Short mmCIF file of C-alpha atoms in Angstrom, two decimals:
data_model
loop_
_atom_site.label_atom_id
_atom_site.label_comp_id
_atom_site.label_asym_id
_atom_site.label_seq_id
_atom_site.Cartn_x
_atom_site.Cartn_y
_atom_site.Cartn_z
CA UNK A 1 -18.82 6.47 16.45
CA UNK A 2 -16.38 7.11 13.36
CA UNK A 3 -13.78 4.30 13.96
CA UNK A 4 -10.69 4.01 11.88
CA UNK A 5 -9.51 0.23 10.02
CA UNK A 6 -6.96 -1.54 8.60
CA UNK A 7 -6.47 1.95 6.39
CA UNK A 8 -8.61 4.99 7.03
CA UNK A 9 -12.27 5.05 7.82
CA UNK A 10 -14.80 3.52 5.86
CA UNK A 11 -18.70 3.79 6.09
CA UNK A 12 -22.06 3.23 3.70
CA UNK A 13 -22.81 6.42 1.71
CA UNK A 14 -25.47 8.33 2.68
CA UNK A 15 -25.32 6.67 5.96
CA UNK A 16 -22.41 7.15 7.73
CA UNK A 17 -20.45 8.29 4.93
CA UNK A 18 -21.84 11.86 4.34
CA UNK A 19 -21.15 15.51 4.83
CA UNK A 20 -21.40 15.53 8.25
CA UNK A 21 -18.97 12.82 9.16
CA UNK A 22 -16.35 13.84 6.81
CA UNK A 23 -16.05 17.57 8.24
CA UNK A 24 -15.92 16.30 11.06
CA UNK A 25 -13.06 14.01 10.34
CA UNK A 26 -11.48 17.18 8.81
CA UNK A 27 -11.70 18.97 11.77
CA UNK A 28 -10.26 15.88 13.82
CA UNK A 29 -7.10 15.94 11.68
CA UNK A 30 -6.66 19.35 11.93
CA UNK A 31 -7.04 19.53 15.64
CA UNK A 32 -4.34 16.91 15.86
CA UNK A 33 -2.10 18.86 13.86
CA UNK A 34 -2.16 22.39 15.67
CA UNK A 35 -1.84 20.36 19.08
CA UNK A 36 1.34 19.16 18.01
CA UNK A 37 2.48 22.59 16.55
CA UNK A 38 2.30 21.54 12.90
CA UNK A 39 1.52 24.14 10.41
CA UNK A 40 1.71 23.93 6.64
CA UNK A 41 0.73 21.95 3.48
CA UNK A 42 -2.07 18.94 3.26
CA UNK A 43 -2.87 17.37 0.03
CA UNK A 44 -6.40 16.59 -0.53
CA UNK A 45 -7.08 13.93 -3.21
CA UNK A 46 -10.10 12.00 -4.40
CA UNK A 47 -11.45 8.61 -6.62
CA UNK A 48 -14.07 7.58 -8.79
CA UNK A 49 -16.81 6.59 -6.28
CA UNK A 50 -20.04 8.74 -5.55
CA UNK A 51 -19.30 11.65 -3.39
CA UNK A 52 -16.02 11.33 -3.57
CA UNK A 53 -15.36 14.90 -5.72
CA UNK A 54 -17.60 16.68 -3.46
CA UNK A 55 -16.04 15.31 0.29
CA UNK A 56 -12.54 16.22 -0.92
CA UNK A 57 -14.03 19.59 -1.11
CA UNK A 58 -15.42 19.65 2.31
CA UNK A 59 -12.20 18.49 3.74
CA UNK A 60 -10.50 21.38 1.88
CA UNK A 61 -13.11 23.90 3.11
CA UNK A 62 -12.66 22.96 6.84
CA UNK A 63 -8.53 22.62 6.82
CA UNK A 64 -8.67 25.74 5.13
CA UNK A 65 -10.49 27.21 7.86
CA UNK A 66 -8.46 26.12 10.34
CA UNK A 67 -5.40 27.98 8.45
CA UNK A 68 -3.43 25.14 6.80
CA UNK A 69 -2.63 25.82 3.10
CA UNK A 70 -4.25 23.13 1.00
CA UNK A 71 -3.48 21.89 -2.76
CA UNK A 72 -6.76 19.93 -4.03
CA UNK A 73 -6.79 17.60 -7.15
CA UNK A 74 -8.00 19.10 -9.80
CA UNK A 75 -9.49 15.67 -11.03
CA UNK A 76 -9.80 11.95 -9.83
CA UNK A 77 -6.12 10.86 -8.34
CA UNK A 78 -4.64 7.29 -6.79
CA UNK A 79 -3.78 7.66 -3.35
CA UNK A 80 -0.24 7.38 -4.21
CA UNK A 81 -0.17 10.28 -6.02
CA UNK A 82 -1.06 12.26 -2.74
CA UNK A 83 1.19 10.30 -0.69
CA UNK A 84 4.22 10.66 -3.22
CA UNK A 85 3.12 14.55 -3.32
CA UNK A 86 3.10 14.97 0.51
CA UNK A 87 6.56 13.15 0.17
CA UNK A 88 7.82 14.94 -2.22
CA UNK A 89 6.62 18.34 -1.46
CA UNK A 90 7.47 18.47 2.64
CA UNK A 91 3.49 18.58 3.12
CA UNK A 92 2.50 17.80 7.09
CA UNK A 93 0.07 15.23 5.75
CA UNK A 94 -2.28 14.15 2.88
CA UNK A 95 -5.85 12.93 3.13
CA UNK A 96 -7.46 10.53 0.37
CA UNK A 97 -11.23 10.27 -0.36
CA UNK A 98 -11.62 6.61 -1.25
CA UNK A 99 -12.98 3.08 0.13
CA UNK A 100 -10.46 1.59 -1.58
CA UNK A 101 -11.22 -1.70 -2.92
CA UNK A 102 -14.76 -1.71 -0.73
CA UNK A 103 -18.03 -1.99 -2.79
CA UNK A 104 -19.58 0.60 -4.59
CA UNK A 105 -21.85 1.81 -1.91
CA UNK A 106 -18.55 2.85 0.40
CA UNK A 107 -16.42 5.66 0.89
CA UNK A 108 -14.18 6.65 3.24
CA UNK A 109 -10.93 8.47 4.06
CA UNK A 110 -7.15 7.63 3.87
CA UNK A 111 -4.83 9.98 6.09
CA UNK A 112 -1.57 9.99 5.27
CA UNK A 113 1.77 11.20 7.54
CA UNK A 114 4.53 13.45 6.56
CA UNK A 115 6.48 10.60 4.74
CA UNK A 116 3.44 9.47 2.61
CA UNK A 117 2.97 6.38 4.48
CA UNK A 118 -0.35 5.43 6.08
CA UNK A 119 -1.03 7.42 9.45
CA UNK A 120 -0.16 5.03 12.25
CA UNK A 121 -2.70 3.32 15.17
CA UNK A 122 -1.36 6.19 17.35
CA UNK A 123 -2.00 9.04 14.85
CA UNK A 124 -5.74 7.46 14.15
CA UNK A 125 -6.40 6.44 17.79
CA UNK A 126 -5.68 10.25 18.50
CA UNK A 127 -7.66 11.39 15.47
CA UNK A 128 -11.16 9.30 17.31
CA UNK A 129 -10.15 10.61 21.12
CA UNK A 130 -10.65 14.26 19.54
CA UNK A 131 -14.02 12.84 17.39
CA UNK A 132 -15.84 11.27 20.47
CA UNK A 133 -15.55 14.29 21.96
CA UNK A 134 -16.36 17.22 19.19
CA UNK A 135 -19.46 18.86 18.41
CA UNK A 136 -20.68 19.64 15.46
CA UNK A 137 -20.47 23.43 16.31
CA UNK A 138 -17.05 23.31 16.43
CA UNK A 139 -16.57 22.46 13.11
CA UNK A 140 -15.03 25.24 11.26
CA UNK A 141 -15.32 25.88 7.17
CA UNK A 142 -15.13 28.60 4.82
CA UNK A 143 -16.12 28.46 1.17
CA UNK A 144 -13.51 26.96 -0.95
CA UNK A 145 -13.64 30.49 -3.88
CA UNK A 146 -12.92 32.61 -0.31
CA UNK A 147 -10.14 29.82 0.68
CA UNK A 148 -8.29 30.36 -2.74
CA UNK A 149 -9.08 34.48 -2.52
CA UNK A 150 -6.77 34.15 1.21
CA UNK A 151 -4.34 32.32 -0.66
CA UNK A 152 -5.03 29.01 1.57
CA UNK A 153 -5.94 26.76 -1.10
CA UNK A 154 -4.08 25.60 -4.64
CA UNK A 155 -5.52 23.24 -7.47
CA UNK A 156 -2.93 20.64 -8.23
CA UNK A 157 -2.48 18.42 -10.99
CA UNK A 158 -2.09 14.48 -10.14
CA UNK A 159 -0.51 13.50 -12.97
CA UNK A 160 2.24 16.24 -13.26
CA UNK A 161 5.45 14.85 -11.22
CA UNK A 162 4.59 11.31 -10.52
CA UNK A 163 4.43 10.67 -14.25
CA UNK A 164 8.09 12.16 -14.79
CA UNK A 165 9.59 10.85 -11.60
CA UNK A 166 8.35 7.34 -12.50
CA UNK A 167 9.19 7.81 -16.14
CA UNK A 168 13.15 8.53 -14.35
CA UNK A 169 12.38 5.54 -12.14
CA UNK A 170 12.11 2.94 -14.46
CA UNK A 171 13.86 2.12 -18.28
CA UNK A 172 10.43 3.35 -19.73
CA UNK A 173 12.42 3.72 -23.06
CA UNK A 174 13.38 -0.19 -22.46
CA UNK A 175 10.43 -1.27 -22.18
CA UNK A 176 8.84 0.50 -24.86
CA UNK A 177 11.28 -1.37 -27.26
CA UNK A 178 10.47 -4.82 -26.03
CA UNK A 179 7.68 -4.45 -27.62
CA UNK A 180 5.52 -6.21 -24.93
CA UNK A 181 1.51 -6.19 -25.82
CA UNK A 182 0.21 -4.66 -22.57
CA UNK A 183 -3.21 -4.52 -21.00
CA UNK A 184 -4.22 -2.81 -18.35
CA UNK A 185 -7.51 -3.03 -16.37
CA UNK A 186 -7.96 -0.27 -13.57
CA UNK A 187 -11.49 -1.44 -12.71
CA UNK A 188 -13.33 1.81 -13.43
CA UNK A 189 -10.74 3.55 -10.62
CA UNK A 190 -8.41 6.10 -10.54
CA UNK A 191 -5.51 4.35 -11.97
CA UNK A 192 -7.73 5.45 -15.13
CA UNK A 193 -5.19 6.25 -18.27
CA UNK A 194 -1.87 6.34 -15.60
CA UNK A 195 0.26 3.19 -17.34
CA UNK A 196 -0.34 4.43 -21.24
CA UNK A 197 0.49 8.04 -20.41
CA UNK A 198 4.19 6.59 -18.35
CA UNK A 199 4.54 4.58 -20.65
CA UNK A 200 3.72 6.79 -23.95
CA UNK A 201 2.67 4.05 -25.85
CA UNK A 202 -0.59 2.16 -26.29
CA UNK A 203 -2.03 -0.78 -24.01
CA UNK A 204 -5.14 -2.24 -24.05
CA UNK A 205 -6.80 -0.86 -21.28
CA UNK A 206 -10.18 -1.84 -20.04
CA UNK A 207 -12.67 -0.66 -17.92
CA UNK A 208 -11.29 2.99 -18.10
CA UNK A 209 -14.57 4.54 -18.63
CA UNK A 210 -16.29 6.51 -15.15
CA UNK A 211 -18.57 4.82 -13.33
CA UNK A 212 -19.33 4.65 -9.46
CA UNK A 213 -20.97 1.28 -9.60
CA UNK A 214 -17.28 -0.42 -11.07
CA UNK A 215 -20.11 -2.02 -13.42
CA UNK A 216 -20.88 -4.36 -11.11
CA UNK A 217 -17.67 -5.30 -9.94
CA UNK A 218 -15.83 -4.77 -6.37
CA UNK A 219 -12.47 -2.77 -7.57
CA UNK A 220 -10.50 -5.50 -6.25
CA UNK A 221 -7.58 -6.92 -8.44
CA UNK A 222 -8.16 -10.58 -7.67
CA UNK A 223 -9.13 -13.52 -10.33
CA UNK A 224 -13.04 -13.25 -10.24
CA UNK A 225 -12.47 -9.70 -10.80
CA UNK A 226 -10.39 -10.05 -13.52
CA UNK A 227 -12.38 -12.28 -15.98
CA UNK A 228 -12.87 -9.95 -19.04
CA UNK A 229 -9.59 -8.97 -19.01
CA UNK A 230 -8.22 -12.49 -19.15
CA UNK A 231 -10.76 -13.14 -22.05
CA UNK A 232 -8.74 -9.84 -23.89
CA UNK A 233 -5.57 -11.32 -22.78
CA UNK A 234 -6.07 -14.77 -24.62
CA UNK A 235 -8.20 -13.43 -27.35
CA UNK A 236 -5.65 -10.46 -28.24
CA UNK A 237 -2.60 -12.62 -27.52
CA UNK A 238 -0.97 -9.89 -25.34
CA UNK A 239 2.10 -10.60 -23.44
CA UNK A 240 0.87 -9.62 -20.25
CA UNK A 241 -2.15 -7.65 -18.39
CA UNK A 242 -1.82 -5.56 -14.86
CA UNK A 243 -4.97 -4.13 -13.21
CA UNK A 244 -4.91 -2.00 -10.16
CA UNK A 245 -7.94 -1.35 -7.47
CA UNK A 246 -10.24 1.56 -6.92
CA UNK A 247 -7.63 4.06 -5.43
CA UNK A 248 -4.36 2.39 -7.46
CA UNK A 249 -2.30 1.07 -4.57
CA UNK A 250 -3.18 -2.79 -4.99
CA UNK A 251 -2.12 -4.49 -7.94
CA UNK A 252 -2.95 -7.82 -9.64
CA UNK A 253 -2.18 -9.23 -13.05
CA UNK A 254 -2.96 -11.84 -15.97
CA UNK A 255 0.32 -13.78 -17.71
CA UNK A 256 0.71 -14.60 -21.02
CA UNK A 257 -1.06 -17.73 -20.94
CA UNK A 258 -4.23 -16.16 -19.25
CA UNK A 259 -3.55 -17.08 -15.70
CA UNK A 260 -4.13 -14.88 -13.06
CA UNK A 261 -0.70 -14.02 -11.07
CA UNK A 262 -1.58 -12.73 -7.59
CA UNK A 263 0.33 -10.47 -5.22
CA UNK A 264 2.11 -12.91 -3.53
CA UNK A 265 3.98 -14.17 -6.52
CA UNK A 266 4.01 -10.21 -7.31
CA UNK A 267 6.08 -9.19 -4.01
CA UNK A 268 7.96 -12.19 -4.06
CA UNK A 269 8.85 -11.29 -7.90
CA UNK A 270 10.13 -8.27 -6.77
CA UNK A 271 11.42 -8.72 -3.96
CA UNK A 272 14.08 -11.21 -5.84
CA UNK A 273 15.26 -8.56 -7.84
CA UNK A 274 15.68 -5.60 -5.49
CA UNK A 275 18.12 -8.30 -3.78
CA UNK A 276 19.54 -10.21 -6.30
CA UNK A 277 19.87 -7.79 -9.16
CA UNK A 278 19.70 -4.85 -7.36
CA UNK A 279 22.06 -6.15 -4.57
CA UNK A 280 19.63 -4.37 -2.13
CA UNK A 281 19.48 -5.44 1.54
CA UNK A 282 17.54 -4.40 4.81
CA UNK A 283 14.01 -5.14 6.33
CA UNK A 284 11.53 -6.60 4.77
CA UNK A 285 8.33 -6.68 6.23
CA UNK A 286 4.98 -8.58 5.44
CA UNK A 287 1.46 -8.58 7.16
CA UNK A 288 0.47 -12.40 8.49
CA UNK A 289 -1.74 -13.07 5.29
CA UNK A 290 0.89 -13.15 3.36
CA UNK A 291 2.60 -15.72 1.48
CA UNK A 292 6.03 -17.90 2.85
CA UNK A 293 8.35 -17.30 -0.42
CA UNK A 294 8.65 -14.12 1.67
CA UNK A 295 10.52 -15.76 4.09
CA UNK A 296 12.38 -18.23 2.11
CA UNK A 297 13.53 -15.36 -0.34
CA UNK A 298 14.45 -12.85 3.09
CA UNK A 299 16.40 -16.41 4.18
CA UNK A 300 18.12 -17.14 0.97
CA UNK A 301 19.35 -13.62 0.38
CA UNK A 302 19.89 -12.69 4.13
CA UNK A 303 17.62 -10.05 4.80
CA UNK A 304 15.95 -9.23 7.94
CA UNK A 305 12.07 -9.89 8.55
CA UNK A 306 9.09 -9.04 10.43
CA UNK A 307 5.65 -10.13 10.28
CA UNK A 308 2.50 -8.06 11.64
CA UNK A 309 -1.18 -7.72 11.90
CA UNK A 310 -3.12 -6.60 8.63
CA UNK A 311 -3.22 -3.26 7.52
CA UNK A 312 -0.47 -1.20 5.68
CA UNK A 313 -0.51 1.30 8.80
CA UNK A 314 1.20 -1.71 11.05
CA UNK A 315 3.52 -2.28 8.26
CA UNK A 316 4.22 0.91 6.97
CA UNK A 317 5.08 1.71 10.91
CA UNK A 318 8.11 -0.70 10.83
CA UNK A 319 9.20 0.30 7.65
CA UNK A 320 9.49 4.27 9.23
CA UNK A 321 11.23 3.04 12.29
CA UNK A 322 14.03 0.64 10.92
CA UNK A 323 17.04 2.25 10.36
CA UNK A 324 17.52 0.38 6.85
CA UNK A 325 13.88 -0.38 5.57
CA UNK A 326 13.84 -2.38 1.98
CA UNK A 327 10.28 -2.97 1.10
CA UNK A 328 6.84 -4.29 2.48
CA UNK A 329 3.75 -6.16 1.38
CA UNK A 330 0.58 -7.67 1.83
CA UNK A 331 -2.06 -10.40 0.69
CA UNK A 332 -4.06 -7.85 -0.80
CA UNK A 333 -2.31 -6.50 -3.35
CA UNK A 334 -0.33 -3.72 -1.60
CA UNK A 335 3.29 -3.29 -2.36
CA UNK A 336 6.00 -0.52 -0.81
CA UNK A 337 9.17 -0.04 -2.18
CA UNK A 338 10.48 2.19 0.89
CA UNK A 339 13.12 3.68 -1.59
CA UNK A 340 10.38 5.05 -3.82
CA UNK A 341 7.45 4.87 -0.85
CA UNK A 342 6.83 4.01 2.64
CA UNK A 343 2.88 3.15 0.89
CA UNK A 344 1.75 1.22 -1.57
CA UNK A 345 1.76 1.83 -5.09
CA UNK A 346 -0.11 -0.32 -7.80
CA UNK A 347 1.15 1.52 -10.94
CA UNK A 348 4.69 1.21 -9.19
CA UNK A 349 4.32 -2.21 -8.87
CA UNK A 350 2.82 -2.62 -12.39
CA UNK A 351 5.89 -1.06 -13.81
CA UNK A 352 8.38 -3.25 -11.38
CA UNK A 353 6.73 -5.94 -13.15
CA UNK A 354 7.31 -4.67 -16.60
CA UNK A 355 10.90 -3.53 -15.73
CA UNK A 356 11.66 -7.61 -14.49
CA UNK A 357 10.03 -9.22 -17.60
CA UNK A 358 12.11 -6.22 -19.99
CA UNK A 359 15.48 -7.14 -17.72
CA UNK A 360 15.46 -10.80 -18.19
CA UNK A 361 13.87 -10.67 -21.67
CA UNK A 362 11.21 -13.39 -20.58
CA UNK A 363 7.69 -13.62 -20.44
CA UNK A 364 5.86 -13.22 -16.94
CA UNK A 365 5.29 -17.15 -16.96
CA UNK A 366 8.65 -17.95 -17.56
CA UNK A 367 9.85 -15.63 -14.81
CA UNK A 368 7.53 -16.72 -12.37
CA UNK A 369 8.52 -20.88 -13.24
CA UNK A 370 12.08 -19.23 -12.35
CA UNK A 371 11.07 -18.48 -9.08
CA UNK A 372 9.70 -21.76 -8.20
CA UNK A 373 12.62 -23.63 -9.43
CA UNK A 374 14.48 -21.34 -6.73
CA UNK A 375 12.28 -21.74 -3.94
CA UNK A 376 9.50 -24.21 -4.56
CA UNK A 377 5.84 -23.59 -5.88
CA UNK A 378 3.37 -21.87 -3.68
CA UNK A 379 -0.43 -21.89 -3.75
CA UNK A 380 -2.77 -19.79 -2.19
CA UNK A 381 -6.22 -19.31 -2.27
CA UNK A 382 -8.55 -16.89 -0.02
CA UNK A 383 -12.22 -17.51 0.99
CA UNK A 384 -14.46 -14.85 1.90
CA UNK A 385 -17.69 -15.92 3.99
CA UNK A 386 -20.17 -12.74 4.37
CA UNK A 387 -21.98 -14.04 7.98
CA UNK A 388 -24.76 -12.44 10.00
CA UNK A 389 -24.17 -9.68 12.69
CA UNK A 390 -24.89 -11.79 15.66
CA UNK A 391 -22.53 -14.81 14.14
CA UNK A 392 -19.66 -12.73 13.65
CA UNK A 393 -19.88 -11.33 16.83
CA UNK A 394 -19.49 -14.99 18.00
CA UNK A 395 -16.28 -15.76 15.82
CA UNK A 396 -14.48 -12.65 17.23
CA UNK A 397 -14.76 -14.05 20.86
CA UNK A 398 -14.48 -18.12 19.76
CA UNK A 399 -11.77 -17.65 17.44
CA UNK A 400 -8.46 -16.89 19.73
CA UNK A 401 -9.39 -20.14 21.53
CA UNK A 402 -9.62 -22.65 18.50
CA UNK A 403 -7.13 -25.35 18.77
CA UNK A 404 -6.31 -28.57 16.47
CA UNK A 405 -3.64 -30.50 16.60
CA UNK A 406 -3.62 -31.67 13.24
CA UNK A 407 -5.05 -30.21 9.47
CA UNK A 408 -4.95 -30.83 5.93
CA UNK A 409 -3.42 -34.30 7.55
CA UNK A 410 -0.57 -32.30 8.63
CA UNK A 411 0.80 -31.80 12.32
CA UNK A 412 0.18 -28.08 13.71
CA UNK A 413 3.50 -26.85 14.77
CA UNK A 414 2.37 -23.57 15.79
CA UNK A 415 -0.57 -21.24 16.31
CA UNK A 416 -0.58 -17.20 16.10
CA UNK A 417 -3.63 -15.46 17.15
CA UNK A 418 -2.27 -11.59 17.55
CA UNK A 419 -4.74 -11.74 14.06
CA UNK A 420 -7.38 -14.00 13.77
CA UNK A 421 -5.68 -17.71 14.30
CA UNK A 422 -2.86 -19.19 12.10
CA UNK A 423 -1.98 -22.80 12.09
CA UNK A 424 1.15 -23.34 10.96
CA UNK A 425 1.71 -26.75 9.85
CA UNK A 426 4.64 -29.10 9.68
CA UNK A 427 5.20 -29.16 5.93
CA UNK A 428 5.08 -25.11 5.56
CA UNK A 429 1.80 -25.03 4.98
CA UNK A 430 -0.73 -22.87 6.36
CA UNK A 431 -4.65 -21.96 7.48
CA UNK A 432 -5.75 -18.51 8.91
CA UNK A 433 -8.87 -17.70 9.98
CA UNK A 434 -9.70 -13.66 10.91
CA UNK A 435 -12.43 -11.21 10.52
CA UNK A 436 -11.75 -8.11 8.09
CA UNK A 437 -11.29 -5.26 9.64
CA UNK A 438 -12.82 -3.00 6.78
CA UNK A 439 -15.32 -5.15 5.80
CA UNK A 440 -18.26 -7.18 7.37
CA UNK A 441 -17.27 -10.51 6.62
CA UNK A 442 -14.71 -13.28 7.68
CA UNK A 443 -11.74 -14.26 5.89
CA UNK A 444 -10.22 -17.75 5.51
CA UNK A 445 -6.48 -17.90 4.01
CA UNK A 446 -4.42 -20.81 3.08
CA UNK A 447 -1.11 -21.88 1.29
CA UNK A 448 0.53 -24.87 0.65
CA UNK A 449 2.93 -26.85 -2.50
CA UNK A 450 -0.13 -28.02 -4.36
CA UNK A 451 -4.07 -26.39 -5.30
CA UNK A 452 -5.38 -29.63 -3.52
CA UNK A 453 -3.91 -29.22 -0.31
CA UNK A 454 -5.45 -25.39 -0.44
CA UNK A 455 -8.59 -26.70 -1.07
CA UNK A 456 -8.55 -29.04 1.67
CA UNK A 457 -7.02 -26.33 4.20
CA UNK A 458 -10.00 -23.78 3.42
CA UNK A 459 -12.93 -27.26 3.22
CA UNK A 460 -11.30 -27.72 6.80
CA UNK A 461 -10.83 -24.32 8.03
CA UNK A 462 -15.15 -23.91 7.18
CA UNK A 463 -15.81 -27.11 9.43
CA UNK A 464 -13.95 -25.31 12.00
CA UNK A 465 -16.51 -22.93 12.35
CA UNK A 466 -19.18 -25.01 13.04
#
């Protein structure tokens, strides 16, 4: 059974994940399509990992076959190049070879809809009905040299357009005469050489060269990640460092000072300066992992917000049906700008980031102490427990029905369970407890006003289990 996530299918390589599967999938998509009487362009783009060159192919070879015109990467892309291309370009959809931030030894697929944004629960949940019931017989391909000869498929390259347009986006030019010493650490991914080139200066970029095993690394932009480029940060004296995941969409990143500055404080960052610089308004939506300056920025400035399960393709779904959609994040590192995206984008992000530190003419530390003075100082720290089949199995059932009244010596003023279970607790603070959906393992979240009350929430949150 090919089952679709949080975002896209994942599966081991060589297992799951291999030729088979992914033509399949191919065929899936297209079958969707031509029920519904759409017809035209699908980017096809592809990362770093094993096999990931080589499936893009195969899912150009079968959409071809099935008469859509495809443009293919001509090298390693982040998914938000193909989603800004199938934006930009009035393409019916776009499909991404990546796991993502997963381990090495996955790969999977991203599907994206007509506005770039992940494909929805309906679009996927469509996408299995027509896999459960296909044969492999029915899978249709032709080779991708008598594809091109038909004129059915075109090599594109990733970075021409989404440079320029971001180079128009953002005061490049600015921020090339602050002078800001810049690092940049893609984790062996396909964010690969992106920054310098918008940029057109030099960083000190990291981890750049290829490699499928992300030298030992998951291509996640979170603190244990990021240790070596810390140790450049402090020993180089730059101002600031930014790393993106495997695909590019997440983003993460080191201040001044060494510190590691996670997402939260990231969409929270910008978030203040879309609506207090900017003067932007409208929705602004967040999954449940993420952090509360969310909602005391939203209050403060008076925009509207939502709050739903994890996975951009729940998010990115109420950002395409509001009428006036502002921007949307998560815990993991994925930020949209719906003026720019309805998707992530970590070299977007990275460049918001630049663009707030250039504007106030202040270093990331300073800007971030700003922030706190306005709405108080958040904390948040995220435990990941990797647990046997048979006990996991146990937790999915178990956890809707844990209860406490009290934790982290705090009243519980409410509990949401519609992912994992939340405890919300009397002085703003917070506990969730939920299994990843892309990932075998369970999750344990907390925030609070000081480290030692996130400690506690997480210490507690593990007895819980017991």
């Amino acid at each position: 059974m090919i089952k679709f996530g949080t975002d896209g299918w994942r599966a081991i390589i060589h297992e799951d994940f291999n030729e088979q599967n992914v033509r399949r999938v191919a065929h899936a998509l297209a079958e969707y399509l031509l029920a519904r009487k759409k017809k035209g362009l699908i980017y096809v783009g592809f990362d770093r990992r094993l096999l990931s060159e080589e499936s893009a192919g195969q899912v150009a070879e079968v959409l071809t076959a099935n008469g859509f015109l495809v443009r293919l990467s001509k090298n390693y892309c982040p998914t938000p190049v193909v989603a800004w291309q199938t934006k930009t370009n009035q393409a019916i959809a776009g499909v991404m070879i990546t796991a993502s931030h997963n381990p090495p030894q996955w790969n999977g697929i991203k599907i994206k809809e007509e506005d770039g944004g992940a494909a929805s629960p309906e679009y996927t949940a469509a996408i299995e009905e027509i896999l459960n019931s296909l044969t492999d017989r029915e899978v249709k391909q032709i080779p991708l040299k008598e594809a091109r000869a038909k004129g059915l498929l075109e090599i594109f390259d990733p970075m021409e357009g989404y440079i320029q347009a971001l180079q128009k986006r953002f005061a490049t030019d600015e921020i090339r005469k602050a002078n800001w010493k810049i690092g940049f650490d893609p984790l062996y991914g396909a964010g690969t050489d992106y920054l310098g080139k918008i940029l057109e200066t030099d960083i000190f970029q990291i981890h750049g060269e290829k490699d499928p095993n992300f030298g030992g690394l998951n291509p996640e932009p979170i603190r244990k990640n990021l240790s070596e480029m810390i140790r450049v940060v402090r020993d180089k004296k730059l101002d600031l460092a930014l790393s993106t995941d495997g695909d590019a969409d997440r983003i993460g990143a080191v201040d001044e000072e060494g510190n590691f500055v996670d997402s939260h404080h990231i969409f929270a960052l910008i978030l203040r300066h879309l609506a207090s610089v900017h003067k932007k308004t409208g929705l602004v939506v967040k999954t449940i992992t993420t952090t509360n300056m969310i909602d005391k920025l939203a209050k403060r400035y008076h925009l509207r917000l939502l709050e739903t399960p994890v996975g951009f393709k729940h998010l990115g779904g109420k950002l395409r049906a509001a009428p006036d959609p502002l921007m949307g994040g998560e815990e993991s590192g994925g930020i949209a700008v719906t003026d720019w995206l309805n998707e992530r984008d970590g070299i977007f992000s990275a460049l918001f980031l630049l663009d707030i530190i250039t504007y106030h003419r202040k270093k990331l530390s300073s800007v971030i102490e700003d922030l706190h003075r306005e709405i108080g100082p958040h904390y948040f720290e995220r435990l990941d427990l990797h647990l046997g089949e048979e006990v996991m199995k146990r937790l999915r059932e178990t956890l809707p029905r844990l209860k406490r009244d009290r934790l982290g010596g705090q009243t519980v003023s409410e509990i949401k369970t519609f992912d994992g279970t939340k405890f919300l607790l009397s002085d703003g603070s917070w506990l969730l407890i939920r299994a990843s959906g892309t990932e075998p393992l369970l999750r344990l979240y907390a925030e609070s006003s000081t480290p030692d009350q996130v400690k506690r929430l997480l210490e507690e949150g593990q007895a819980l289990l017991c």
